[in-house]
Coordinates of C-alpha atoms in Angstrom, one line a residue:
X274 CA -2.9 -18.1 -16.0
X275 CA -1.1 -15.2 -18.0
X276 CA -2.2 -12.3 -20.2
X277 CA 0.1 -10.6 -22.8
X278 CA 3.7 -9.9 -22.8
X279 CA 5.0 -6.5 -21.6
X280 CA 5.8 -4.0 -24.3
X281 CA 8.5 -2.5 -26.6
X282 CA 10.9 -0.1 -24.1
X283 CA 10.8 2.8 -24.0
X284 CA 13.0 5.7 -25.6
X285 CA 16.3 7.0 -23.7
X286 CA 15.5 9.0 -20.3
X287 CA 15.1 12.5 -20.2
X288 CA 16.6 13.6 -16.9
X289 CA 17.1 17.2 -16.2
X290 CA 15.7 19.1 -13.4
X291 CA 14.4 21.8 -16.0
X292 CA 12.6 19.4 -18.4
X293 CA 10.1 18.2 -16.6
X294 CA 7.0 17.7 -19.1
X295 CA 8.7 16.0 -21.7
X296 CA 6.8 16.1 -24.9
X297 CA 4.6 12.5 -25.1
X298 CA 4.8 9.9 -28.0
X299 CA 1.3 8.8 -29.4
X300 CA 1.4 5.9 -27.3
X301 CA 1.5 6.8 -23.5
X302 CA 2.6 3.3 -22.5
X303 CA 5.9 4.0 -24.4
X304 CA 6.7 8.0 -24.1
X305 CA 8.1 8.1 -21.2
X306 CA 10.8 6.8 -18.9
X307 CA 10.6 8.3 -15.9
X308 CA 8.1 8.9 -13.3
X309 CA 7.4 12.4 -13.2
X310 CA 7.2 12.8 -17.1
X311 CA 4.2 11.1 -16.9
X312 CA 2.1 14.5 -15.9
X313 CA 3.6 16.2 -18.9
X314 CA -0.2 15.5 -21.2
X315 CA -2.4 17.0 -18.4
X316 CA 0.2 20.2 -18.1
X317 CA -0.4 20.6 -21.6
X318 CA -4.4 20.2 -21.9
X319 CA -5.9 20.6 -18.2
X320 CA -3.1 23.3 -16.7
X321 CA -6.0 24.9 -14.5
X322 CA -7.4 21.3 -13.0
X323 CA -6.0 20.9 -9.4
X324 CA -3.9 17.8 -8.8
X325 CA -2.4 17.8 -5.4
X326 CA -4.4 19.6 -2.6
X327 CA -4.2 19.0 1.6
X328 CA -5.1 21.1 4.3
X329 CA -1.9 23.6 3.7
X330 CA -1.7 24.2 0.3
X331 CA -2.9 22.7 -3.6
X332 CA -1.3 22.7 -6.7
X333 CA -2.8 22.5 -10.2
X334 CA -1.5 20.7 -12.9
X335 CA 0.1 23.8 -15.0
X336 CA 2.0 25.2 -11.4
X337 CA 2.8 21.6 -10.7
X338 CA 5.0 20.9 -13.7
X339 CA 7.4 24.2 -12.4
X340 CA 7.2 22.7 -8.4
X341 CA 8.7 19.7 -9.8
X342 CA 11.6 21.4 -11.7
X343 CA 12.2 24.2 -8.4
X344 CA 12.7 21.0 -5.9
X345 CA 14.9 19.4 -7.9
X346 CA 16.8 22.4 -8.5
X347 CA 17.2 22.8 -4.2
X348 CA 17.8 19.0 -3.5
X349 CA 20.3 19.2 -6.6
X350 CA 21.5 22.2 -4.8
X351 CA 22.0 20.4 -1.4
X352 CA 24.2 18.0 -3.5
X353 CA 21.6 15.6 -4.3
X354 CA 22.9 13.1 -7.4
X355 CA 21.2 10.7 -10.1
X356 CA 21.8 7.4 -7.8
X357 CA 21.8 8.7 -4.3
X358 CA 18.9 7.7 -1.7
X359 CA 17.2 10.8 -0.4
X360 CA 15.3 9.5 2.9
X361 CA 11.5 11.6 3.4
X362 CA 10.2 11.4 6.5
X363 CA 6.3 12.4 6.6
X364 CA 2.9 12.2 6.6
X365 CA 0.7 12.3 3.2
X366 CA 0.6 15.6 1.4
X367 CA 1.7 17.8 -1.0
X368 CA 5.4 18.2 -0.2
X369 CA 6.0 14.6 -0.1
X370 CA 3.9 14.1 -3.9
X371 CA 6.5 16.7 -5.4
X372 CA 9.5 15.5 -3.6
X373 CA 8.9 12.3 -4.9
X374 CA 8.7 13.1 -8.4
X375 CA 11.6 16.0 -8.0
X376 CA 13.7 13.3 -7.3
X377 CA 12.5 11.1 -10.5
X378 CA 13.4 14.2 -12.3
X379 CA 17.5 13.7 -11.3
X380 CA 17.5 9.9 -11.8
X381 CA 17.5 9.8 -7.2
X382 CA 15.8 7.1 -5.4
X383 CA 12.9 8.3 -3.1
X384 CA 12.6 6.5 0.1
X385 CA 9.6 7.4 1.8
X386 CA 9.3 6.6 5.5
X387 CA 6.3 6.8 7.7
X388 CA 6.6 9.3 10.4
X389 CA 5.1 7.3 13.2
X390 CA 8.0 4.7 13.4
X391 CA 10.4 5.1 15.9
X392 CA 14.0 6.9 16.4
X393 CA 15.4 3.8 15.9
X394 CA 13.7 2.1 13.2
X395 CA 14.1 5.4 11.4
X396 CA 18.0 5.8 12.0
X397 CA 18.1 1.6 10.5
X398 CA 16.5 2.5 7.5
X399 CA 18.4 5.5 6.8
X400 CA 22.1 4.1 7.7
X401 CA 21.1 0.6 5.2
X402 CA 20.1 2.9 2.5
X403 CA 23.1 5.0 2.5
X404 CA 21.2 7.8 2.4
X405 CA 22.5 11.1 0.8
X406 CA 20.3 13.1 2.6
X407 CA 17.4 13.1 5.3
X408 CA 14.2 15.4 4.8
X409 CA 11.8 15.7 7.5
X410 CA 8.8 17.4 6.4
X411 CA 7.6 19.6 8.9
X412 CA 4.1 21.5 8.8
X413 CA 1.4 19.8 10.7
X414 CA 3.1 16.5 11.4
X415 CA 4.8 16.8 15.1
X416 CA 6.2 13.1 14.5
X417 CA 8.7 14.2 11.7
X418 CA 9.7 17.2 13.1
X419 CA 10.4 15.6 16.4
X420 CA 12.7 12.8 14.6
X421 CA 14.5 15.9 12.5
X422 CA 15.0 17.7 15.5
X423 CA 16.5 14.7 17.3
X424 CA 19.1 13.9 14.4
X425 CA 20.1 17.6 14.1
X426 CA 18.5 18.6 11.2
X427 CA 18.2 22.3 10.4
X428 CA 14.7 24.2 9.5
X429 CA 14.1 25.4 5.8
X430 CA 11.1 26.5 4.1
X431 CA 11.1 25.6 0.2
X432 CA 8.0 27.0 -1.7
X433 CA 6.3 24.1 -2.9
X434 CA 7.0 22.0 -0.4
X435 CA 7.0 23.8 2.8
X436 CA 8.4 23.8 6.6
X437 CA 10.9 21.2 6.5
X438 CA 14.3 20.6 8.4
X439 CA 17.2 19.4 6.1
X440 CA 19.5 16.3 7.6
X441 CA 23.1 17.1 7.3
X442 CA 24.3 16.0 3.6
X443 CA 26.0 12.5 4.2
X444 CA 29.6 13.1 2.2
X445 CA 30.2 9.2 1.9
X446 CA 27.3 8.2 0.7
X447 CA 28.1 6.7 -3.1
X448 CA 25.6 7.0 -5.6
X449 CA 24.4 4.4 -7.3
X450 CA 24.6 3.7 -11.8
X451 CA 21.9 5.8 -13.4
X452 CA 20.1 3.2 -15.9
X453 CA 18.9 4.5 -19.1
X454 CA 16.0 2.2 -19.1
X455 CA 12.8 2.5 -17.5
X456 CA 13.0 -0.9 -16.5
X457 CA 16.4 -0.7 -14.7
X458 CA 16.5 2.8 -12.6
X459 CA 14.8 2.6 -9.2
X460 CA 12.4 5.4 -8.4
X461 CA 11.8 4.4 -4.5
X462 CA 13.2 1.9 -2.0
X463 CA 10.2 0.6 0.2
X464 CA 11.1 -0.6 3.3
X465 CA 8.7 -3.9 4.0
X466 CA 9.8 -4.6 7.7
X467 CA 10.7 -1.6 9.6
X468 CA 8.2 -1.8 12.0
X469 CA 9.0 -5.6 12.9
X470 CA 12.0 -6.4 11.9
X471 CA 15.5 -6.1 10.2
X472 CA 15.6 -3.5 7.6
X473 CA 14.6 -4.6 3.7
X474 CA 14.4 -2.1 1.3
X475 CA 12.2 -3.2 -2.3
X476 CA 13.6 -1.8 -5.2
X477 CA 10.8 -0.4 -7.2
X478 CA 11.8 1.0 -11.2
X479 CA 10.0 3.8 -13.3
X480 CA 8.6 0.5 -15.3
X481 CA 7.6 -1.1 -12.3
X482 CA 5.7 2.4 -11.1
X483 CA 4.3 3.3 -14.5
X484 CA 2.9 0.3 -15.0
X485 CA 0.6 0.5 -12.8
X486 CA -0.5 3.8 -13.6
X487 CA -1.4 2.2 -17.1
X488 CA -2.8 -1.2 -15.6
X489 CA -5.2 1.5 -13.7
X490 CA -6.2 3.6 -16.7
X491 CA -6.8 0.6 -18.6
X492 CA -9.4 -1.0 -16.5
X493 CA -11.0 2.4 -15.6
X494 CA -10.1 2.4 -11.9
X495 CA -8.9 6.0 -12.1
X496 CA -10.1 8.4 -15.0
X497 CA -9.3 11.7 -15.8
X498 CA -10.9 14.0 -13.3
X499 CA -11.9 11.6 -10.7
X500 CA -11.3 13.2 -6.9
X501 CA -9.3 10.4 -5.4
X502 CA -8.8 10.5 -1.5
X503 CA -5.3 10.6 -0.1
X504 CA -5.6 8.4 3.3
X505 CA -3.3 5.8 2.6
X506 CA 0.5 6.0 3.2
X507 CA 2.9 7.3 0.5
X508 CA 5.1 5.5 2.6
X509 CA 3.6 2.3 1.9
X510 CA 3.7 0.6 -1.6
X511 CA -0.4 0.7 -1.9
X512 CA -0.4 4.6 -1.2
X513 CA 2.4 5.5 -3.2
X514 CA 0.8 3.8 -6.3
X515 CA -3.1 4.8 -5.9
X516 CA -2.4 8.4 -4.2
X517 CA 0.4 9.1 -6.6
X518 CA 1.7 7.0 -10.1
X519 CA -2.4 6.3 -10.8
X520 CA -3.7 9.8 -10.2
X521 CA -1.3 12.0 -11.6
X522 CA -0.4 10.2 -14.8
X523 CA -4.2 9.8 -15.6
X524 CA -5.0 13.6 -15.1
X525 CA -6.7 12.8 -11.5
X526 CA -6.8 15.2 -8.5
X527 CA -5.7 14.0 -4.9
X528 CA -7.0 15.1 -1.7
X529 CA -4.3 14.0 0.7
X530 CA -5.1 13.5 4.5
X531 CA -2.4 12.8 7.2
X532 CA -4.7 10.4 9.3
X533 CA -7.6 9.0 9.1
X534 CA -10.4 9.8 11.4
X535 CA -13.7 8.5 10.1
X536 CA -15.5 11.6 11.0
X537 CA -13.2 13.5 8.3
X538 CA -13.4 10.4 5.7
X539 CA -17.8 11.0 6.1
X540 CA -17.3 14.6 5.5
X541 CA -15.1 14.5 2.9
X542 CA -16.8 11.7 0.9
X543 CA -19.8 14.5 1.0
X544 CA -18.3 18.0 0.4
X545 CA -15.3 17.1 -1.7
X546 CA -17.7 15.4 -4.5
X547 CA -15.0 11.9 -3.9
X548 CA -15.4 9.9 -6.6
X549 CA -12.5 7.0 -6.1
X550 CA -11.8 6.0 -2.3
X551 CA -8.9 3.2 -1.3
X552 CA -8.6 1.8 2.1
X553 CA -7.6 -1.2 3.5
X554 CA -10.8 -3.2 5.4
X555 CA -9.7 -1.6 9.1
X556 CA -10.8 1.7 7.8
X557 CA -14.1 0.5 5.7
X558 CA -15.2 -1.2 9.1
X559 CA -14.1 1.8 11.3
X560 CA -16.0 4.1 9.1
X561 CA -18.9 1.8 8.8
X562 CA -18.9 1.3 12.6
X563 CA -18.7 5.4 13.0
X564 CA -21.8 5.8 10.9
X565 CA -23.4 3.3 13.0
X566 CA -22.3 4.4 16.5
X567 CA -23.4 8.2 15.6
X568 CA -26.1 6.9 13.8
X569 CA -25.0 9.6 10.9
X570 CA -25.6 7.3 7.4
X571 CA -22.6 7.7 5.2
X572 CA -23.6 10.2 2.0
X573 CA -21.0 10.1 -1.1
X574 CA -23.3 11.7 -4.2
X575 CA -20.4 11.4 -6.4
X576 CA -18.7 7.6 -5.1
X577 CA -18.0 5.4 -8.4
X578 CA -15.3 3.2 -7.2
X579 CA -14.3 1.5 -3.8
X580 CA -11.0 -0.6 -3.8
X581 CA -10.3 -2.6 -0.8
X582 CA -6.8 -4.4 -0.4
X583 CA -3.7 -4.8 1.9
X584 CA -5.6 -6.8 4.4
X585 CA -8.1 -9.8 3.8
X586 CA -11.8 -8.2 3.1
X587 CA -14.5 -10.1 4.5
X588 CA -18.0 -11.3 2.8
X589 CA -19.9 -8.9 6.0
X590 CA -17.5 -6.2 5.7
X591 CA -18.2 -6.3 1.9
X592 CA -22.1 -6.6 2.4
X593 CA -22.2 -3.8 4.9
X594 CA -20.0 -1.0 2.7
X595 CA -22.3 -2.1 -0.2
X596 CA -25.9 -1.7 1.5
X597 CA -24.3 1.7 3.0
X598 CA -23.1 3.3 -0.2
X599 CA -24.8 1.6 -3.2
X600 CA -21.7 0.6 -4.9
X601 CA -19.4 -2.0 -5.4
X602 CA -16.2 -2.8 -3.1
X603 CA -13.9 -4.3 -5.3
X604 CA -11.0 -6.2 -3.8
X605 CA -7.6 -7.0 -5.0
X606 CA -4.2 -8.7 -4.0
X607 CA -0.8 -7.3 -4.1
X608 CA 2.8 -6.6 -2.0
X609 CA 5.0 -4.7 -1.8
X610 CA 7.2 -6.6 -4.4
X611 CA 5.2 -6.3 -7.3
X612 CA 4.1 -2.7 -7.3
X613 CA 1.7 -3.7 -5.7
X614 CA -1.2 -4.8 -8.0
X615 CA -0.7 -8.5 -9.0
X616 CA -4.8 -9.4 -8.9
X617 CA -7.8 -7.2 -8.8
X618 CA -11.9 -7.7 -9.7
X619 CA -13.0 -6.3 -12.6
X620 CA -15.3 -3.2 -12.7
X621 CA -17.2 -4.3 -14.9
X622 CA -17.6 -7.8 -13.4
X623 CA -18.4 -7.6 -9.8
X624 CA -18.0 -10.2 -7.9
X625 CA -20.3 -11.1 -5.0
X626 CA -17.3 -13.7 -3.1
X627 CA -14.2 -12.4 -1.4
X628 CA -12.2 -13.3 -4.4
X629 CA -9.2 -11.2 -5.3
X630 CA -10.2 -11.3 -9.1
X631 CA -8.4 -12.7 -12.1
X632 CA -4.7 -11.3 -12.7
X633 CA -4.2 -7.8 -14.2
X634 CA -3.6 -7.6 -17.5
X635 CA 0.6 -7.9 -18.4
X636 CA 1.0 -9.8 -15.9
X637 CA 1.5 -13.9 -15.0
X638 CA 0.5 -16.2 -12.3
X639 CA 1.0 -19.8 -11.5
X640 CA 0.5 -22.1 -8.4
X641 CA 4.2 -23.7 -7.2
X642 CA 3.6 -27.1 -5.8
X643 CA 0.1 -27.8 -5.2
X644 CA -1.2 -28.7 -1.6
X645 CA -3.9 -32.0 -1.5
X646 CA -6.4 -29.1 -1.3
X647 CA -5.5 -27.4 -4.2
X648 CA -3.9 -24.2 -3.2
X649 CA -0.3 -23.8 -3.6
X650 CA 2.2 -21.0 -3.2
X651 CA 1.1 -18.0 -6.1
X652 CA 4.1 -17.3 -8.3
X653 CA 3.8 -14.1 -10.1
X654 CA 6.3 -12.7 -13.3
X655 CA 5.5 -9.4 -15.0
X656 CA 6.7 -5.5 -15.3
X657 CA 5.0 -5.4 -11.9
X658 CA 8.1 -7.6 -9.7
X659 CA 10.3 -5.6 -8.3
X660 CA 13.7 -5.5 -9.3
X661 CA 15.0 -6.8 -5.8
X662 CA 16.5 -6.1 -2.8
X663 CA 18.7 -3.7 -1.9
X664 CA 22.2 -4.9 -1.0
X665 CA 20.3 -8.5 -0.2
X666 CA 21.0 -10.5 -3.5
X667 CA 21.2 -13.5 -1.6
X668 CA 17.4 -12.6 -0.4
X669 CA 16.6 -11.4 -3.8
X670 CA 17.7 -14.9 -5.4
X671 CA 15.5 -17.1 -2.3
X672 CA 12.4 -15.1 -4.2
X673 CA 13.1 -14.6 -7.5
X674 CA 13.9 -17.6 -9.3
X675 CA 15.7 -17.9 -12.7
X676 CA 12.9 -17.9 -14.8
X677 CA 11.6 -14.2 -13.3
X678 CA 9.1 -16.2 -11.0
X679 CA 8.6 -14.4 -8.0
X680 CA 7.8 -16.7 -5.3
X681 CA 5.6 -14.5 -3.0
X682 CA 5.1 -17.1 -0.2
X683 CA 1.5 -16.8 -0.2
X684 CA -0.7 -19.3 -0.4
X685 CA -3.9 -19.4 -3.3
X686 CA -6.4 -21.1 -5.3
X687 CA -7.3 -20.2 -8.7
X688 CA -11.0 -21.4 -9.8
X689 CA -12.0 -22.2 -13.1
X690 CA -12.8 -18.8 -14.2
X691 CA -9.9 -17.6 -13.2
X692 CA -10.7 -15.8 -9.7
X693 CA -7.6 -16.0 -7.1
X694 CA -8.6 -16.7 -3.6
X695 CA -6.2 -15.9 -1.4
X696 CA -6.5 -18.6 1.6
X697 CA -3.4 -17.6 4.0
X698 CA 0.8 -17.6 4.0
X699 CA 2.6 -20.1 3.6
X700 CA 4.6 -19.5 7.0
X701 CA 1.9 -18.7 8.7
X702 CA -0.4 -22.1 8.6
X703 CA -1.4 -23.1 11.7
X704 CA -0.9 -27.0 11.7
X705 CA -3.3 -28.6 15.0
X706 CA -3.6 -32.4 14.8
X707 CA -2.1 -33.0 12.1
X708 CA -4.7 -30.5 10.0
X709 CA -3.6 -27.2 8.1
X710 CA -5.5 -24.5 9.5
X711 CA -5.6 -21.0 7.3
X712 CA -5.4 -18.0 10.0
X713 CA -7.8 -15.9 6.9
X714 CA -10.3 -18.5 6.9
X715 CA -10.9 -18.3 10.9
X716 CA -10.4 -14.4 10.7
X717 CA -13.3 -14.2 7.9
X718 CA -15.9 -16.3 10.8
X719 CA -15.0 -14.5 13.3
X720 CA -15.4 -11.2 11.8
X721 CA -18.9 -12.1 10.5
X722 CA -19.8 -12.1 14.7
X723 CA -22.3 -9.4 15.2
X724 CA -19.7 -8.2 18.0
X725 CA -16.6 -8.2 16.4
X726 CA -14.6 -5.4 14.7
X727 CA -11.9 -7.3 13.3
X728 CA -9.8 -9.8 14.4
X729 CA -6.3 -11.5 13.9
X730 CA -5.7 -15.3 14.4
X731 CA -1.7 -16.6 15.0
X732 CA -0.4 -20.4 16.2
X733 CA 0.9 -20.7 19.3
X734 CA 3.4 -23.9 20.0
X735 CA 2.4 -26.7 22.6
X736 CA 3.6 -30.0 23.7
X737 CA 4.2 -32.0 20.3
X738 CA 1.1 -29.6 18.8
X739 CA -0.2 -26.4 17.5
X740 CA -3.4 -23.9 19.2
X741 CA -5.2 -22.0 17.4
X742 CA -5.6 -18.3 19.4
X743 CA -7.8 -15.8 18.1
X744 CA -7.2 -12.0 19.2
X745 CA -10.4 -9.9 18.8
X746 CA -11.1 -5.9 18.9
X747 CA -15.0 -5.1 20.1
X748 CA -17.1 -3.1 18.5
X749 CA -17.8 0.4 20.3
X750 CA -20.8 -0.1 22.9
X751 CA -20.6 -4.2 22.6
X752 CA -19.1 -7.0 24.8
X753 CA -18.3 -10.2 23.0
X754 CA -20.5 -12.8 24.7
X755 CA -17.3 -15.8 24.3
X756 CA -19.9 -18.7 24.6
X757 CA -22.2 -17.3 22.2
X758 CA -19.1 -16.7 19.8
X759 CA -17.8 -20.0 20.0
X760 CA -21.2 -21.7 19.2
X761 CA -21.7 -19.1 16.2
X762 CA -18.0 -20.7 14.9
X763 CA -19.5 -24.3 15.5
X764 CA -21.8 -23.3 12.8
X765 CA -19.2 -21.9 10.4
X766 CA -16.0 -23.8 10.9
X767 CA -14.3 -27.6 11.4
X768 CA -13.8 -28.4 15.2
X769 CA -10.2 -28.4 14.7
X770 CA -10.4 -25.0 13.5
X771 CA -12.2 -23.2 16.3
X772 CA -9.7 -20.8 18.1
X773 CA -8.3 -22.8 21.7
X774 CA -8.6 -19.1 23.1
X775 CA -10.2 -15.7 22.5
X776 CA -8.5 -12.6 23.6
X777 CA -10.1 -9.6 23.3
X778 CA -7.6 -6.6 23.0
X779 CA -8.7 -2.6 22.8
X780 CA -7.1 -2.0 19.5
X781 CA -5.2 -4.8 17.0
X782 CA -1.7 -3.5 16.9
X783 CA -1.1 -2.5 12.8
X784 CA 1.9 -0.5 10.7
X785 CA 0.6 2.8 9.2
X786 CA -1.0 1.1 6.1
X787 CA -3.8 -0.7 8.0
X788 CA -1.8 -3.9 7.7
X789 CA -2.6 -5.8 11.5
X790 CA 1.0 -6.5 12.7
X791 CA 1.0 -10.2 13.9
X792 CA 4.3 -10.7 14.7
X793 CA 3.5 -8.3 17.8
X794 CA 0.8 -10.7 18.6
X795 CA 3.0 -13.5 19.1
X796 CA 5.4 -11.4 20.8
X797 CA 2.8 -11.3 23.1
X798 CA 1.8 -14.6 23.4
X799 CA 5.1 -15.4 24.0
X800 CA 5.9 -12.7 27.0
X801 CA 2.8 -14.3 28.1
X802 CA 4.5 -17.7 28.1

């Protein structure tokens, strides 16, 4: 399954802090090389439109262009180099939007970190980065300024970014080669495991991030004026690409929140006119389950498109978002690797099914060795795959083979019309008897339970076999009946796939993006013994 090849590259970069709106080409695809040039048409014809506003402060297109070019000018100032990682601990908003792209504008690599990890996880990621420079954005988000406090950092206000502390300038930190190319020069290092494991930071290029920006205006996910909201994660691959690369370059406006809270989600969807929402399916079932405890129905007048992703959606999670709002949720697959968007449904095609949708334009898939079933492991090559791992060739090479395939160690089908289904990871099939069992398939049955919220299903290791254990958060104001659910999954599923044991938690444990963390499941089926 493939589409077109990616195009011709793109002209020599234009790099300095105080030529920020470079003049475009005709063709948008090829005018520009980095990041944050890609505002420079809506400076030009939409100056007064706003395009970054959160509870503190907005910025409009025409004022954004000079925030970009004044931060650079102060992180140049603190000694900030082309090459050098700058780590930015914080919470969505406007600060962390134009620190991001004031680093594009000197050729440094952003690494954006979620507040809400830990001291230590924190102190990992910035120590395998060789980070230049710590920034701890202040303002309304205790969390950072806790961390910047702890690791000595010292408070400093900058105008368009606000209360911040500063870390202490790290003199032996080497920069890295500035790359002409688009293709070559890393705009942020995403860390994929800092919440559960050893540090691994994903290389991600201006091509990598402009591309998506272009796949989005070209299958009308984000248009010119749309009112996107800003829930999502900057520190997370999915945020960073739909709250900031597909807004901004398509002459969008972002309304960034720090949290979610479904109350402020309702409101917003209401008073702030939204017309493109993301979320991964914890917060469509939370904000579904909100309407329905308050018994408040869910108004969004000006709602055209609803992206799900990051987490398996469900047919009943899909069904209930659709009856409540009248539109479409489309869904979609991606990592962190490539960019994220490797498959998503159409717009104009929606799908009924759970199906990711066919691949996105640019971009190639293929199924590595195919299981009896008919899935197999998705390889994916395109401008979307990252360019690797920092300081980890040798993990780089175990996923990137010498074609350009990267092998994303997820497991798929692809139908006859070309719609991926997405039926579990590879490392994660549970095998009981002797039969594969797909954690996604069990999670989707057990989710359709009247009772259920969402759920998360992991293997747990027996004498010369493997159980099947099922971990379950209630809905508000229900009890999960365990009889009645295990005759409902007699109806849906093969005995062999029915969980050994049900545990209902409070809350599934789950990194800042959504993303259920099951590795602290097993941790605790395993302190359980």
């Amino acid at each position: 399954m493939s589409t077109t090849t990616p195009g011709a590259s793109a002209p020599a970069a234009e790099s300095r802090a105080d030529s920020i709106a470079a003049t475009p080409a005709t063709s948008p695809a090829t005018a520009f090389t980095r990041l944050h040039q890609t505002i420079a048409p809506w400076v030009r014809s939409h100056p007064e439109r706003l395009a970054l506003v959160d509870a503190e402060r907005s910025l409009r297109y025409g004022e954004l262009d000079g925030a970009i070019a004044g931060t650079a000018r102060a992180l140049a100032a603190l000694g900030v180099r082309g090459g050098d990682r700058v780590v930015l601990v914080t919470e969505n908003c406007v600060g962390c939007a134009v620190l991001i792209l004031a680093l594009s504008a000197l050729d440094a690599w952003a690494v954006p970190v979620n507040a809400r990890l830990s001291q230590s996880e924190i102190g990992n990621i910035v120590e395998h980065a060789g980070a230049r420079v710590a920034l701890y954005l202040d303002g309304a988000h205790a969390e950072a300024r806790e961390h910047g406090l702890a690791r000595g950092a010292q408070p400093a206000q900058w105008p368009h970014v606000g209360r911040l502390l500063v870390g202490a300038v790290n003199a032996a930190a080497v920069p890295e080669p500035v790359e002409p190319a688009a293709r070559d020069q890393v705009a942020a290092l995403i860390y994929t495991t800092g919440t559960t494991g050893a540090s691994k930071g994903v290389m991600l290029t201006h091509a990598n991030m402009m591309f998506i920006g272009r796949s989005n205006r070209a299958q009308g996910r984000v248009q010119p004026g749309d009112r996107v909201y800003g829930v999502l994660p900057m520190s997370h691959v999915y945020g960073l690409s739909v709250l900031l690369v597909g807004p901004l370059s398509n002459g969008a406006t972002v309304f960034y929140e720090a949290r979610f809270r479904p109350e402020t989600l309702a409101r917003a969807l209401a008073e702030q006119q939204l017309t493109v929402l993301h979320g991964v399916p914890a917060l469509y079932a939370k904000l579904i389950e909100w309407s329905r405890a308050q018994a408040t129905p869910l108004r969004a007048p000006a709602l055209r498109m609803a992206q799900s992703g990051g987490a398996p959606l469900t047919e009943t999670l899909k069904a209930a978002f659709e009856s409540s709002f009248g539109i479409v949720l489309n869904n979609g697959y991606g990592m962190t690797e490539t960019s994220p968007t490797v498959c998503q449904t159409r717009v104009e095609s929606p799908r009924a099914d759970c199906s990711v949708g066919p691949v996105v334009p640019e971009v190639e898939i293929r199924l590595g060795d195919p299981l009896p079933d008919g899935s197999g492991e998705l390889l994916v090559r395109g401008p979307n795959v990252m360019k690797g791992y920092y300081r980890r060739p040798d993990l780089t090479a175990q996923v990137i083979d010498a074609d350009g395939w990267l092998h994303t160690g997820d497991l798929a089908r692809i139908d006859a019309d070309g719609a991926v289904f997405i039926v579990g990871r590879s490392k994660e099939i549970i095998i009981h008897s002797g039969f594969n069992v797909y954690p996604e398939e069990v999670e989707q049955s057990i989710n359709a339970f009247p009772a259920v919220l969402q759920s998360a299903v992991v293997g747990r290791a027996v004498e010369g076999n493997e159980e099947v254990v099922a971990f379950v958060e209630v809905r508000a104001g229900m009890a999960l009946d365990p009889a009645a659910l295990r005759a409902f999954l007699r109806e849906q599923l093969s005995p062999y796939k029915i969980p050994h044991e049900v545990r209902v938690v409070e809350h599934l444990p789950a990194a800042p993006s959504g993303k259920i963390l099951k590795a602290k499941l097993r941790e605790m089926l395993a302190a359980a013994g």
